[in-house]
Each structure stands twice: as C-alpha cells, then as structure tokens.
Amino acid sequence: MLDFKAKDTVRSVAADILRRAWRWRALERKKISLLNLLVMILLFGSVGTESVAAQEKAIQEMSPAAKQVAGSIEEALATFVTAFDDLDWPVFRACFSARPTIFHPAAPNIKRIDTPEQFENAWSGVFARIKENSGRTSPPYMHLVPQDLRIEKLSDDVALVTFHLIDGRIVSRRTLVMKRQSAGWKIVHVHASNIEAP
C-alpha cells in the first residue's frame, strides 16, 4: 500500500493523464474508455491490490448500458473541468442546461443565480478574475484536480456529483446536479462552498 502522499501524487498524475486524454480528440472512443477505466482505478479509490481488484470486478459486472451512462457522466465532467481550466466560454456554457441554478462560493454572488442573464454576468466576472490572477496569457489558466470524486445516480437521467478542490488550506466543496438531456449530460445546479482547513 502507498502512503497518503504517494496516493495524492498518483491521483494527481492520473487526473492530469485523464484531462490530457480528453483533449486529444483524435483518440478512438475505445482507447478513451480503456484509459477511463485505468484512471478510475487510480483516481477514485485506494491503490491497494485488493481495492483495484474489487473495482475491476465491479466495472466488469456493470451492464453495457450502465458503463455507457457512467462514462458519459465522467466525460461531461471532464469537459466541464477542462473548459473551466481553459476559460473556454462556449464549451463551458455548453456544459450547463439552458436555465441552471448556482450558489457561488463568494461575493458578489451571494444569492442563488436563477436566470441565463445572471448566469452570464456572474461567470464573466469569475472568468475575468481568474484570468487576471493567473498571470497567464494563454490557457490553461488553472489546474483543477477534483479529489474524492463521487458520482451517484439518482435515476437513469439524474446524477449527483460531489468532489473537493484543495488549494493550500482552502478546501473547496463542490456539488453538481447533472441531468441527461437530448444533447447529453448537462449541469442543472451547482452548489459551491469554501472552507479553511484547521
């Protein structure tokens, strides 16, 4: 078994591999599925031999339809994270439903975002601050690495996605409600909060 620091390193490397793979749009779908399986095993569980074997068995026992649904949620999430890292507004906006609701973690967005106009105004301010604070002139402007990712299907068409983002002592907690629509899995609600670790 690896210690916690080694696990974090493995998870960070695995997350980076996954993000880069999704950017290589020329990869065949089967190759991406195999890479997803590898990264899921490395990223989302302990890296002990028994745990890997149990996860492989669970994935093998999933029905083809369940594998397709699980993969599409993960692909939608990876697209969202990459678009946010790159501050790619058209792709980022396409990750959401037409009328998403959002609780941002900080001012000036202290109340729920309800309308498309509020959505665009709130996020344009966030994008501008990130770009300015990054000190970069080209993407990626951030390097988001979701940790402790959990995807829970609430129904065939609705999923609850939770994860943490760690930046020093700040733990950013994120909850996404995703709904399968005709154009794929879309984010219909985000609840974000930040807390300083003791």
Backbone as a chain_set.jsonl record, in Angstrom:
{"seq": "MLDFKAKDTVRSVAADILRRAWRWRALERKKISLLNLLVMILLFGSVGTESVAAQEKAIQEMSPAAKQVAGSIEEALATFVTAFDDLDWPVFRACFSARPTIFHPAAPNIKRIDTPEQFENAWSGVFARIKENSGRTSPPYMHLVPQDLRIEKLSDDVALVTFHLIDGRIVSRRTLVMKRQSAGWKIVHVHASNIEAP", "coords": {"N": [[0.838, -1.199, 0.0], [0.411, 2.257, -0.721], [1.516, 5.302, 0.853], [-0.337, 8.188, 2.128], [0.633, 10.551, 0.881], [1.888, 9.539, -1.397], [-0.343, 8.4, -2.635], [-1.838, 10.707, -3.22], [-0.112, 11.855, -5.08], [-0.169, 9.922, -7.126], [-2.871, 10.083, -7.761], [-3.021, 12.734, -8.648], [-1.348, 12.666, -10.904], [-2.764, 10.793, -12.406], [-5.167, 12.176, -12.796], [-4.247, 14.28, -14.355], [-3.407, 12.876, -16.63], [-5.876, 11.913, -17.518], [-7.238, 14.328, -18.09], [-5.636, 15.339, -20.157], [-5.972, 13.32, -22.056], [-8.658, 13.569, -22.739], [-8.49, 15.905, -24.112], [-7.214, 15.184, -26.393], [-8.72, 14.81, -28.979], [-8.578, 13.203, -31.149], [-8.247, 10.615, -30.4], [-9.44, 7.271, -30.489], [-12.707, 6.15, -29.519], [-12.745, 3.713, -28.048], [-10.169, 3.561, -27.027], [-10.174, 5.714, -25.294], [-12.114, 4.83, -23.491], [-10.795, 2.642, -22.306], [-8.663, 4.007, -21.148], [-10.107, 5.621, -19.399], [-11.032, 3.645, -17.622], [-8.6, 2.783, -16.474], [-7.744, 5.185, -15.25], [-9.901, 5.685, -13.53], [-9.578, 3.606, -11.722], [-7.098, 4.279, -10.607], [-7.584, 6.866, -9.694], [-9.977, 7.124, -8.114], [-10.116, 5.549, -5.854], [-8.594, 3.689, -3.178], [-5.224, 2.644, -3.678], [-4.529, 0.07, -3.195], [-3.923, -3.446, -3.741], [-6.101, -5.225, -3.311], [-8.251, -3.438, -3.423], [-8.108, -2.422, -6.045], [-8.573, -4.772, -7.505], [-11.182, -5.338, -6.648], [-12.518, -3.089, -7.654], [-12.083, -3.416, -10.413], [-13.516, -5.795, -10.828], [-16.114, -4.915, -10.158], [-16.537, -3.032, -12.186], [-16.396, -4.677, -14.451], [-18.676, -6.184, -14.036], [-20.689, -4.409, -14.502], [-23.526, -3.509, -16.464], [-23.599, -3.148, -20.08], [-25.093, -0.846, -20.76], [-25.046, 0.596, -18.333], [-22.305, 1.075, -18.116], [-21.963, 2.766, -20.318], [-23.53, 4.993, -19.57], [-22.265, 5.772, -17.154], [-19.738, 6.428, -18.154], [-20.39, 8.559, -19.833], [-21.229, 10.532, -18.05], [-18.847, 11.012, -16.69], [-17.283, 11.888, -18.856], [-18.651, 14.243, -19.491], [-18.18, 15.674, -17.15], [-15.37, 15.87, -17.221], [-15.074, 17.419, -19.533], [-16.265, 19.781, -18.651], [-14.479, 20.516, -16.517], [-12.063, 20.859, -17.94], [-12.802, 22.901, -19.74], [-13.279, 24.922, -17.88], [-10.73, 25.183, -16.694], [-9.408, 26.18, -18.948], [-10.79, 28.473, -19.404], [-12.695, 28.577, -21.425], [-15.251, 29.871, -22.787], [-17.5, 29.244, -24.656], [-17.533, 26.364, -24.678], [-17.612, 25.844, -21.93], [-20.116, 27.041, -21.24], [-21.806, 25.4, -22.7], [-21.755, 23.12, -21.188], [-23.709, 23.332, -19.332], [-27.237, 23.311, -18.518], [-30.04, 24.991, -20.126], [-31.183, 26.76, -18.271], [-29.659, 26.909, -15.673], [-29.232, 26.641, -12.07], [-27.313, 28.242, -9.547], [-25.242, 28.343, -6.693], [-22.838, 30.423, -5.879], [-19.539, 30.465, -4.354], [-18.657, 32.833, -3.162], [-18.759, 36.426, -2.588], [-19.272, 38.727, -5.306], [-21.579, 37.298, -5.679], [-23.917, 36.444, -3.892], [-26.444, 35.414, -3.62], [-28.714, 32.919, -4.917], [-28.183, 32.09, -8.321], [-30.381, 32.474, -10.932], [-31.314, 33.026, -13.546], [-30.581, 32.995, -17.122], [-29.291, 35.406, -17.813], [-28.264, 36.336, -15.346], [-26.558, 34.195, -14.894], [-24.632, 34.438, -16.987], [-23.576, 37.003, -16.389], [-22.523, 36.599, -13.778], [-20.603, 34.543, -14.184], [-18.942, 35.747, -16.108], [-17.64, 37.664, -14.618], [-16.25, 36.005, -12.81], [-14.586, 34.579, -14.592], [-13.027, 36.704, -15.592], [-11.654, 37.543, -13.258], [-10.174, 35.212, -12.628], [-8.545, 34.95, -14.904], [-7.058, 37.319, -14.762], [-5.767, 37.006, -12.248], [-4.266, 34.74, -12.721], [-1.963, 35.329, -14.113], [-1.276, 34.446, -16.569], [-1.183, 34.326, -20.178], [-2.351, 32.656, -21.919], [-4.342, 29.64, -22.272], [-3.834, 26.669, -20.243], [-5.539, 28.402, -17.603], [-5.929, 27.642, -15.081], [-5.438, 24.773, -12.914], [-7.327, 22.55, -12.202], [-8.0, 19.915, -10.025], [-10.122, 17.61, -9.347], [-10.861, 16.028, -6.291], [-11.575, 13.14, -4.285], [-13.8, 12.321, -5.734], [-17.189, 11.631, -6.269], [-19.763, 9.968, -7.833], [-23.121, 9.682, -8.009], [-25.846, 8.011, -9.137], [-29.068, 9.175, -9.253], [-31.301, 8.621, -10.631], [-32.168, 7.184, -13.837], [-31.666, 9.365, -15.426], [-30.62, 11.416, -13.88], [-27.938, 12.641, -11.956], [-25.865, 12.925, -9.06], [-23.052, 14.714, -8.335], [-20.161, 14.98, -6.489], [-17.256, 16.594, -5.158], [-13.945, 17.576, -4.043], [-11.825, 20.452, -4.145], [-8.542, 21.268, -3.587], [-6.6, 23.821, -2.279], [-3.903, 24.762, -0.891], [-4.643, 25.571, 2.366], [-7.276, 25.908, 1.898], [-10.278, 24.333, 1.359], [-12.281, 23.556, -1.202], [-15.571, 22.859, -1.688], [-17.657, 21.054, -3.798], [-20.751, 20.566, -5.38], [-22.553, 19.088, -7.893], [-25.49, 18.873, -9.772], [-26.486, 16.795, -12.225], [-28.146, 16.333, -15.324], [-29.436, 14.114, -17.716], [-29.905, 15.093, -20.962], [-31.242, 15.721, -24.277], [-28.97, 16.537, -25.614], [-26.972, 15.353, -24.201], [-25.293, 14.835, -20.99], [-25.959, 17.396, -18.753], [-25.176, 20.149, -16.606], [-27.355, 21.073, -14.133], [-27.534, 22.263, -11.702], [-25.34, 23.91, -9.434], [-23.68, 23.829, -6.391], [-21.523, 25.569, -4.488], [-18.996, 25.807, -2.047], [-16.536, 27.128, 0.176], [-14.032, 26.33, 2.558], [-11.803, 26.922, 5.254], [-9.247, 24.797, 6.139], [-8.506, 23.427, 9.404]], "CA": [[0.0, 0.0, 0.0], [1.131, 3.514, -0.757], [1.091, 6.23, 1.887], [-1.266, 9.217, 1.642], [1.309, 11.464, -0.033], [2.073, 8.826, -2.659], [-1.659, 8.275, -3.257], [-2.167, 12.012, -3.798], [0.722, 12.02, -6.273], [-0.73, 9.038, -8.155], [-4.16, 10.649, -8.181], [-2.752, 13.956, -9.404], [-0.829, 12.248, -12.213], [-3.871, 10.153, -13.115], [-6.102, 13.229, -13.212], [-3.614, 15.004, -15.451], [-3.472, 11.997, -17.802], [-7.262, 11.899, -17.979], [-7.553, 15.628, -18.694], [-4.939, 15.434, -21.442], [-6.569, 12.367, -22.988], [-9.898, 14.124, -23.256], [-8.148, 16.968, -25.056], [-6.77, 14.558, -27.641], [-9.984, 14.382, -29.556], [-8.333, 12.262, -32.223], [-8.229, 9.244, -29.885], [-10.652, 6.492, -30.721], [-13.553, 6.02, -28.336], [-12.354, 2.552, -27.258], [-8.948, 3.887, -26.303], [-10.562, 6.597, -24.192], [-12.791, 4.008, -22.486], [-9.773, 1.905, -21.568], [-7.945, 4.983, -20.335], [-11.022, 5.97, -18.306], [-11.007, 2.557, -16.653], [-7.326, 2.863, -15.756], [-7.716, 6.375, -14.408], [-10.882, 5.494, -12.452], [-8.981, 2.733, -10.718], [-6.047, 5.027, -9.925], [-8.032, 8.133, -9.127], [-11.14, 7.193, -7.258], [-10.122, 4.599, -4.764], [-7.253, 3.46, -2.68], [-4.472, 1.956, -4.706], [-4.144, -1.251, -2.727], [-4.213, -4.505, -4.693], [-7.456, -5.729, -3.134], [-9.186, -2.412, -3.857], [-8.07, -2.388, -7.507], [-9.245, -5.981, -7.972], [-12.614, -5.173, -6.388], [-13.044, -2.099, -8.592], [-12.102, -4.036, -11.74], [-14.628, -6.743, -10.844], [-17.361, -4.144, -10.185], [-16.679, -2.428, -13.513], [-16.683, -5.764, -15.385], [-20.033, -6.664, -13.804], [-21.664, -3.404, -14.92], [-24.137, -3.774, -17.763], [-23.096, -2.218, -21.109], [-25.811, 0.435, -20.662], [-24.544, 1.309, -17.158], [-20.961, 1.561, -18.452], [-22.102, 3.905, -21.229], [-24.04, 6.124, -18.797], [-21.215, 6.222, -16.243], [-18.703, 7.074, -18.951], [-20.829, 9.834, -20.378], [-21.208, 11.495, -16.956], [-17.437, 11.354, -16.474], [-16.843, 12.693, -19.985], [-19.247, 15.577, -19.329], [-17.461, 16.321, -16.057], [-14.023, 16.202, -17.708], [-15.23, 18.541, -20.467], [-16.517, 20.951, -17.809], [-13.255, 20.895, -15.807], [-11.1, 21.358, -18.927], [-13.279, 24.207, -20.22], [-13.073, 25.876, -16.799], [-9.283, 25.417, -16.654], [-9.01, 26.963, -20.122], [-11.698, 29.624, -19.515], [-13.266, 28.455, -22.768], [-16.644, 30.193, -22.511], [-18.521, 28.486, -25.396], [-17.576, 24.978, -24.218], [-18.068, 25.913, -20.536], [-21.56, 27.315, -21.218], [-22.489, 24.229, -23.25], [-21.785, 22.077, -20.157], [-24.851, 23.606, -18.468], [-28.571, 23.355, -19.115], [-30.426, 26.34, -20.559], [-31.507, 27.599, -17.109], [-29.104, 26.301, -14.455], [-29.18, 27.432, -10.841], [-25.967, 28.154, -8.979], [-24.816, 29.057, -5.499], [-21.395, 30.689, -5.937], [-18.977, 30.402, -3.002], [-18.164, 34.105, -2.612], [-19.322, 37.68, -3.099], [-20.532, 39.444, -5.12], [-22.71, 36.421, -5.996], [-24.288, 35.888, -2.592], [-27.739, 34.749, -3.716], [-28.812, 31.932, -5.988], [-28.259, 32.539, -9.717], [-31.588, 31.827, -11.448], [-31.635, 33.3, -14.946], [-29.43, 32.966, -18.026], [-28.583, 36.682, -17.742], [-27.481, 36.295, -14.108], [-25.517, 33.186, -15.109], [-23.557, 35.012, -17.809], [-22.939, 38.103, -15.645], [-21.735, 36.057, -12.664], [-19.434, 33.818, -14.675], [-17.999, 36.634, -16.801], [-16.814, 38.244, -13.561], [-15.358, 34.95, -12.313], [-13.573, 34.323, -15.627], [-12.108, 37.852, -15.646], [-10.782, 37.494, -12.065], [-9.241, 34.083, -12.748], [-7.566, 35.267, -15.949], [-6.174, 38.362, -14.233], [-4.959, 36.48, -11.146], [-3.406, 33.629, -13.149], [-0.704, 35.82, -14.656], [-1.024, 33.761, -17.848], [-1.792, 34.958, -21.353], [-2.988, 31.624, -22.725], [-4.811, 28.525, -21.456], [-4.843, 26.718, -19.191], [-5.381, 29.453, -16.598], [-5.977, 26.944, -13.795], [-5.18, 23.334, -12.978], [-8.274, 21.973, -11.254], [-7.891, 18.467, -9.857], [-11.158, 17.139, -8.427], [-10.449, 14.956, -5.394], [-12.674, 12.458, -3.595], [-14.941, 12.383, -6.641], [-18.254, 10.643, -6.084], [-20.873, 10.109, -8.768], [-24.233, 8.857, -7.543], [-27.022, 8.127, -9.997], [-30.319, 9.268, -8.516], [-32.243, 7.957, -11.534], [-31.491, 6.957, -15.119], [-31.356, 10.632, -16.081], [-30.139, 12.427, -12.932], [-26.78, 12.207, -11.167], [-25.309, 13.846, -8.078], [-21.599, 14.639, -8.42], [-19.508, 15.781, -5.45], [-15.801, 16.48, -5.096], [-13.219, 18.662, -3.379], [-10.652, 21.066, -4.766], [-7.682, 21.669, -2.48], [-5.625, 24.869, -2.592], [-3.312, 25.087, 0.4], [-5.543, 25.235, 3.473], [-8.664, 26.113, 1.471], [-10.959, 23.18, 0.777], [-13.457, 23.98, -1.965], [-16.518, 21.756, -1.783], [-18.491, 21.26, -4.969], [-21.846, 19.644, -5.648], [-23.187, 19.315, -9.191], [-26.605, 18.011, -10.147], [-26.426, 16.659, -13.676], [-29.335, 15.707, -15.9], [-29.251, 13.708, -19.106], [-30.818, 15.747, -21.88], [-31.038, 15.226, -25.64], [-27.602, 16.863, -26.027], [-26.028, 14.711, -23.288], [-25.375, 15.196, -19.574], [-25.789, 18.832, -18.526], [-25.238, 20.587, -15.216], [-28.563, 21.868, -13.891], [-27.342, 23.013, -10.462], [-24.04, 23.865, -8.767], [-23.586, 24.43, -5.065], [-20.094, 25.671, -4.182], [-18.639, 26.457, -0.787], [-15.122, 27.013, 0.522], [-13.776, 26.346, 3.997], [-10.375, 26.839, 5.577], [-8.941, 23.642, 6.989], [-7.866, 23.821, 10.665]], "C": [[0.869, 1.244, 0.0], [0.648, 4.41, 0.379], [0.233, 7.328, 1.272], [-0.613, 10.152, 0.634], [1.507, 10.813, -1.396], [0.742, 8.669, -3.387], [-2.066, 9.588, -3.916], [-1.38, 12.255, -5.069], [0.17, 11.177, -7.414], [-2.038, 9.611, -8.679], [-3.963, 11.905, -9.022], [-2.264, 13.626, -10.806], [-1.954, 11.634, -13.035], [-4.863, 11.19, -13.622], [-5.534, 14.007, -14.386], [-3.657, 14.183, -16.741], [-4.874, 12.019, -18.389], [-7.622, 13.205, -18.683], [-6.888, 15.761, -20.055], [-5.554, 14.51, -22.483], [-7.853, 12.911, -23.583], [-9.631, 15.279, -24.22], [-7.699, 16.393, -26.391], [-7.968, 13.956, -28.343], [-9.803, 13.362, -30.68], [-8.311, 10.81, -31.739], [-9.542, 8.553, -30.204], [-11.401, 6.304, -29.418], [-13.15, 4.833, -27.451], [-11.107, 2.838, -26.444], [-9.269, 4.777, -25.1], [-11.256, 5.794, -23.1], [-11.794, 3.216, -21.659], [-8.981, 2.831, -20.658], [-8.805, 5.421, -19.158], [-11.003, 4.906, -17.212], [-9.739, 2.605, -15.819], [-7.323, 4.033, -14.783], [-8.723, 6.261, -13.267], [-10.28, 4.65, -11.34], [-7.929, 3.491, -9.921], [-6.591, 6.2, -9.124], [-9.025, 8.009, -7.991], [-11.197, 6.158, -6.148], [-8.73, 4.472, -4.215], [-6.536, 2.619, -3.714], [-3.936, 0.619, -4.224], [-4.585, -2.313, -3.716], [-5.643, -5.005, -4.555], [-8.475, -4.738, -3.664], [-9.249, -2.358, -5.379], [-8.822, -3.596, -8.061], [-10.757, -5.861, -7.788], [-13.234, -4.186, -7.37], [-13.116, -2.671, -10.001], [-13.285, -4.985, -11.869], [-15.961, -5.999, -10.946], [-17.596, -3.537, -11.558], [-17.026, -3.489, -14.545], [-18.121, -6.232, -15.262], [-21.101, -5.646, -14.193], [-22.252, -3.795, -16.27], [-23.553, -2.794, -18.784], [-23.776, -0.858, -21.031], [-25.296, 1.251, -19.486], [-23.149, 1.862, -17.42], [-21.043, 2.802, -19.331], [-22.565, 5.14, -20.473], [-22.959, 6.665, -17.877], [-20.134, 6.972, -17.006], [-19.134, 8.44, -19.447], [-20.899, 10.905, -19.289], [-19.77, 11.951, -16.721], [-16.898, 12.21, -17.614], [-17.385, 14.114, -19.88], [-18.513, 16.351, -18.235], [-16.062, 16.742, -16.503], [-14.059, 17.38, -18.681], [-15.432, 19.84, -19.69], [-15.226, 21.434, -17.133], [-12.23, 21.485, -16.778], [-11.51, 22.731, -19.444], [-13.076, 25.277, -19.159], [-11.584, 26.198, -16.655], [-8.849, 26.379, -17.761], [-9.787, 28.274, -20.265], [-12.266, 29.721, -20.928], [-14.782, 28.636, -22.649], [-17.648, 29.372, -23.321], [-18.642, 27.033, -24.907], [-18.095, 24.929, -22.776], [-19.582, 26.09, -20.476], [-22.351, 26.119, -21.714], [-22.548, 23.067, -22.256], [-23.023, 22.196, -19.264], [-26.162, 23.515, -19.246], [-28.899, 24.799, -19.498], [-30.667, 27.278, -19.382], [-30.966, 26.974, -15.825], [-29.259, 27.232, -13.253], [-27.829, 27.193, -10.189], [-25.899, 28.936, -7.685], [-23.303, 29.2, -5.597], [-20.847, 30.733, -4.516], [-18.592, 31.745, -2.383], [-18.887, 35.288, -3.245], [-18.611, 38.012, -4.416], [-21.766, 38.581, -5.371], [-23.186, 35.714, -4.733], [-25.653, 35.196, -2.586], [-27.736, 33.802, -4.912], [-28.909, 32.615, -7.354], [-29.404, 31.755, -10.358], [-31.812, 31.966, -12.95], [-30.389, 33.204, -15.822], [-28.619, 34.271, -17.985], [-27.706, 36.747, -16.489], [-26.308, 35.329, -14.245], [-24.339, 33.798, -15.863], [-22.837, 36.138, -17.082], [-22.038, 37.572, -14.534], [-20.465, 35.394, -13.175], [-18.462, 34.707, -15.433], [-17.087, 37.31, -15.785], [-15.814, 37.239, -13.01], [-14.238, 34.697, -13.318], [-12.549, 35.461, -15.67], [-11.146, 37.833, -14.461], [-9.745, 36.376, -12.17], [-8.154, 34.416, -13.763], [-6.562, 36.291, -15.434], [-5.235, 37.814, -13.158], [-4.007, 35.37, -11.56], [-2.033, 34.102, -13.601], [-0.357, 35.186, -15.995], [-1.718, 34.508, -18.986], [-2.458, 33.939, -22.272], [-3.397, 30.456, -21.816], [-3.725, 27.463, -21.273], [-4.517, 27.792, -18.156], [-5.426, 28.877, -15.182], [-5.58, 25.499, -14.025], [-6.042, 22.679, -11.902], [-8.112, 20.456, -11.223], [-8.956, 18.027, -8.854], [-10.646, 15.955, -7.603], [-11.68, 14.39, -4.706], [-13.954, 12.489, -4.43], [-15.929, 11.262, -6.341], [-19.381, 10.964, -7.048], [-21.959, 9.144, -8.318], [-25.426, 9.076, -8.462], [-28.276, 8.12, -9.142], [-31.466, 8.65, -9.311], [-31.483, 7.718, -12.828], [-30.998, 8.254, -15.735], [-30.833, 11.715, -15.154], [-28.992, 11.847, -12.114], [-26.345, 13.327, -10.235], [-23.801, 13.636, -8.085], [-21.011, 15.539, -7.337], [-18.012, 15.54, -5.487], [-15.237, 17.657, -4.326], [-12.149, 19.187, -4.316], [-9.817, 21.605, -3.621], [-6.675, 22.698, -2.978], [-5.035, 25.354, -1.271], [-4.236, 24.632, 1.508], [-7.016, 25.421, 3.102], [-9.19, 24.843, 0.807], [-12.223, 23.704, 0.11], [-14.341, 22.763, -2.168], [-17.483, 22.038, -2.928], [-19.527, 20.153, -5.095], [-22.471, 20.038, -6.972], [-24.363, 18.357, -9.315], [-26.611, 17.998, -11.668], [-27.652, 15.906, -14.166], [-29.043, 15.338, -17.349], [-30.336, 14.352, -19.955], [-30.527, 15.236, -23.284], [-29.616, 15.48, -26.128], [-26.559, 16.249, -25.101], [-26.237, 15.183, -21.861], [-25.052, 16.667, -19.398], [-25.886, 19.129, -17.035], [-26.481, 21.459, -15.058], [-28.456, 22.674, -12.6], [-25.922, 22.82, -9.951], [-24.196, 24.505, -7.407], [-22.113, 24.396, -4.683], [-19.894, 26.356, -2.852], [-17.165, 26.195, -0.519], [-14.979, 27.084, 2.039], [-12.276, 26.237, 4.23], [-10.155, 25.688, 6.535], [-8.232, 24.085, 8.251], [-6.376, 23.501, 10.663]], "O": [[1.923, 1.285, 0.635], [-0.496, 4.294, 0.819], [0.086, 7.401, 0.052], [-1.235, 10.511, -0.366], [1.319, 11.456, -2.429], [0.688, 8.788, -4.611], [-2.579, 9.592, -5.035], [-1.912, 12.802, -6.035], [0.051, 11.657, -8.541], [-2.285, 9.625, -9.885], [-4.672, 12.108, -10.008], [-2.708, 14.23, -11.783], [-2.085, 11.921, -14.225], [-5.345, 11.094, -14.751], [-6.265, 14.356, -15.313], [-3.912, 14.724, -17.817], [-5.048, 12.129, -19.603], [-8.239, 13.19, -19.748], [-7.506, 16.243, -21.004], [-5.65, 14.868, -23.657], [-8.116, 12.746, -24.774], [-10.476, 15.589, -25.059], [-7.801, 17.065, -27.417], [-8.194, 12.747, -28.302], [-10.769, 12.732, -31.111], [-8.35, 9.883, -32.547], [-10.609, 9.166, -30.191], [-10.803, 6.298, -28.342], [-13.208, 4.938, -26.226], [-10.998, 2.406, -25.297], [-8.7, 4.607, -24.021], [-11.026, 6.035, -21.915], [-11.932, 3.127, -20.44], [-8.666, 2.472, -19.523], [-8.303, 5.578, -18.045], [-10.964, 5.226, -16.024], [-9.792, 2.483, -14.596], [-6.942, 3.881, -13.623], [-8.436, 6.693, -12.151], [-10.455, 4.948, -10.158], [-7.867, 3.367, -8.698], [-6.123, 6.491, -8.023], [-8.918, 8.728, -6.998], [-12.26, 5.934, -5.569], [-7.791, 5.08, -4.728], [-7.172, 1.956, -4.534], [-2.981, 0.093, -4.796], [-5.539, -2.094, -4.462], [-6.332, -5.193, -5.558], [-9.459, -5.137, -4.287], [-10.337, -2.257, -5.946], [-9.621, -3.456, -8.987], [-11.524, -6.241, -8.673], [-14.339, -4.409, -7.865], [-14.095, -2.443, -10.712], [-13.977, -4.989, -12.887], [-16.836, -6.39, -11.718], [-18.726, -3.525, -12.047], [-17.854, -3.248, -15.424], [-18.731, -6.634, -16.254], [-22.287, -5.973, -14.216], [-21.553, -4.347, -17.12], [-23.066, -1.728, -18.407], [-23.126, 0.172, -21.212], [-25.122, 2.464, -19.607], [-22.832, 2.977, -17.005], [-20.305, 3.767, -19.133], [-22.046, 6.232, -20.707], [-22.747, 7.876, -17.815], [-19.667, 8.022, -16.565], [-18.334, 9.374, -19.478], [-20.652, 12.077, -19.574], [-19.511, 13.145, -16.571], [-16.143, 13.153, -17.377], [-16.668, 15.078, -20.147], [-18.257, 17.546, -18.381], [-15.619, 17.848, -16.196], [-13.177, 18.239, -18.654], [-14.846, 20.87, -20.024], [-14.915, 22.624, -17.173], [-11.599, 22.497, -16.474], [-10.673, 23.625, -19.575], [-12.738, 26.415, -19.485], [-11.217, 27.364, -16.51], [-8.031, 27.272, -17.54], [-9.484, 29.088, -21.137], [-12.31, 30.791, -21.534], [-15.511, 27.667, -22.436], [-18.585, 28.836, -22.729], [-19.755, 26.533, -24.743], [-18.916, 24.077, -22.438], [-20.26, 25.371, -19.743], [-23.442, 25.844, -21.215], [-23.314, 22.125, -22.46], [-23.347, 21.267, -18.524], [-26.185, 23.628, -20.472], [-28.122, 25.713, -19.223], [-30.385, 28.473, -19.481], [-31.748, 26.551, -14.973], [-29.398, 28.446, -13.402], [-27.27, 26.099, -10.261], [-26.423, 30.045, -7.582], [-22.569, 28.228, -5.422], [-21.59, 31.004, -3.573], [-18.236, 31.799, -1.205], [-19.531, 35.167, -4.287], [-17.463, 37.614, -4.612], [-22.889, 39.078, -5.284], [-22.898, 34.535, -4.525], [-25.976, 34.471, -1.645], [-26.876, 33.877, -5.79], [-29.632, 33.598, -7.515], [-29.408, 30.524, -10.335], [-32.441, 31.101, -13.56], [-29.268, 33.319, -15.325], [-27.395, 34.241, -18.111], [-26.548, 37.16, -16.556], [-25.205, 35.606, -13.774], [-23.191, 33.691, -15.43], [-21.611, 36.225, -17.149], [-20.913, 38.044, -14.369], [-19.376, 35.65, -12.661], [-17.259, 34.448, -15.408], [-15.901, 37.509, -16.048], [-14.657, 37.582, -12.771], [-13.07, 34.61, -12.938], [-11.347, 35.214, -15.772], [-9.952, 38.078, -14.633], [-8.576, 36.574, -11.838], [-6.972, 34.187, -13.506], [-5.358, 36.149, -15.645], [-4.044, 38.123, -13.157], [-3.047, 35.079, -10.847], [-1.052, 33.368, -13.488], [0.75, 35.375, -16.499], [-2.701, 35.221, -18.78], [-3.058, 34.307, -23.282], [-2.859, 30.303, -20.72], [-2.796, 27.382, -22.077], [-3.348, 28.054, -17.872], [-5.021, 29.526, -14.217], [-5.407, 25.053, -15.16], [-5.554, 22.304, -10.835], [-8.09, 19.8, -12.265], [-8.722, 18.066, -7.646], [-10.073, 15.008, -8.143], [-12.696, 15.069, -4.562], [-15.051, 12.66, -3.898], [-15.55, 10.102, -6.181], [-19.89, 12.084, -7.079], [-21.74, 7.934, -8.255], [-25.954, 10.184, -8.558], [-28.52, 7.174, -8.393], [-32.469, 8.214, -8.745], [-30.291, 8.012, -12.914], [-30.022, 8.253, -16.485], [-30.62, 12.842, -15.601], [-29.062, 10.713, -11.64], [-26.44, 14.509, -10.566], [-23.321, 12.523, -7.869], [-21.329, 16.727, -7.274], [-17.55, 14.443, -5.8], [-15.948, 18.607, -3.998], [-11.634, 18.463, -5.169], [-10.332, 22.328, -2.769], [-5.985, 22.476, -3.973], [-5.589, 26.237, -0.616], [-4.579, 23.453, 1.593], [-7.901, 25.124, 3.904], [-8.626, 24.351, -0.17], [-13.119, 24.228, 0.771], [-13.918, 21.761, -2.745], [-18.054, 23.125, -3.018], [-19.224, 18.97, -4.941], [-22.873, 21.186, -7.158], [-24.245, 17.173, -9.001], [-26.725, 19.038, -12.316], [-28.133, 14.974, -13.521], [-28.485, 16.13, -18.108], [-31.528, 14.18, -19.702], [-29.646, 14.394, -23.46], [-29.103, 14.73, -26.959], [-25.379, 16.584, -25.2], [-27.228, 15.847, -21.554], [-24.002, 17.136, -19.837], [-26.593, 18.442, -16.298], [-26.642, 22.458, -15.758], [-29.185, 23.647, -12.41], [-25.366, 21.724, -10.019], [-24.769, 25.586, -7.278], [-21.522, 23.323, -4.568], [-20.538, 27.363, -2.556], [-16.616, 25.173, -0.932], [-15.713, 27.807, 2.713], [-11.569, 25.546, 3.495], [-10.779, 25.604, 7.592], [-7.432, 25.02, 8.205], [-5.687, 23.768, 11.647]]}, "num_chains": 1, "name": "protein.A"}
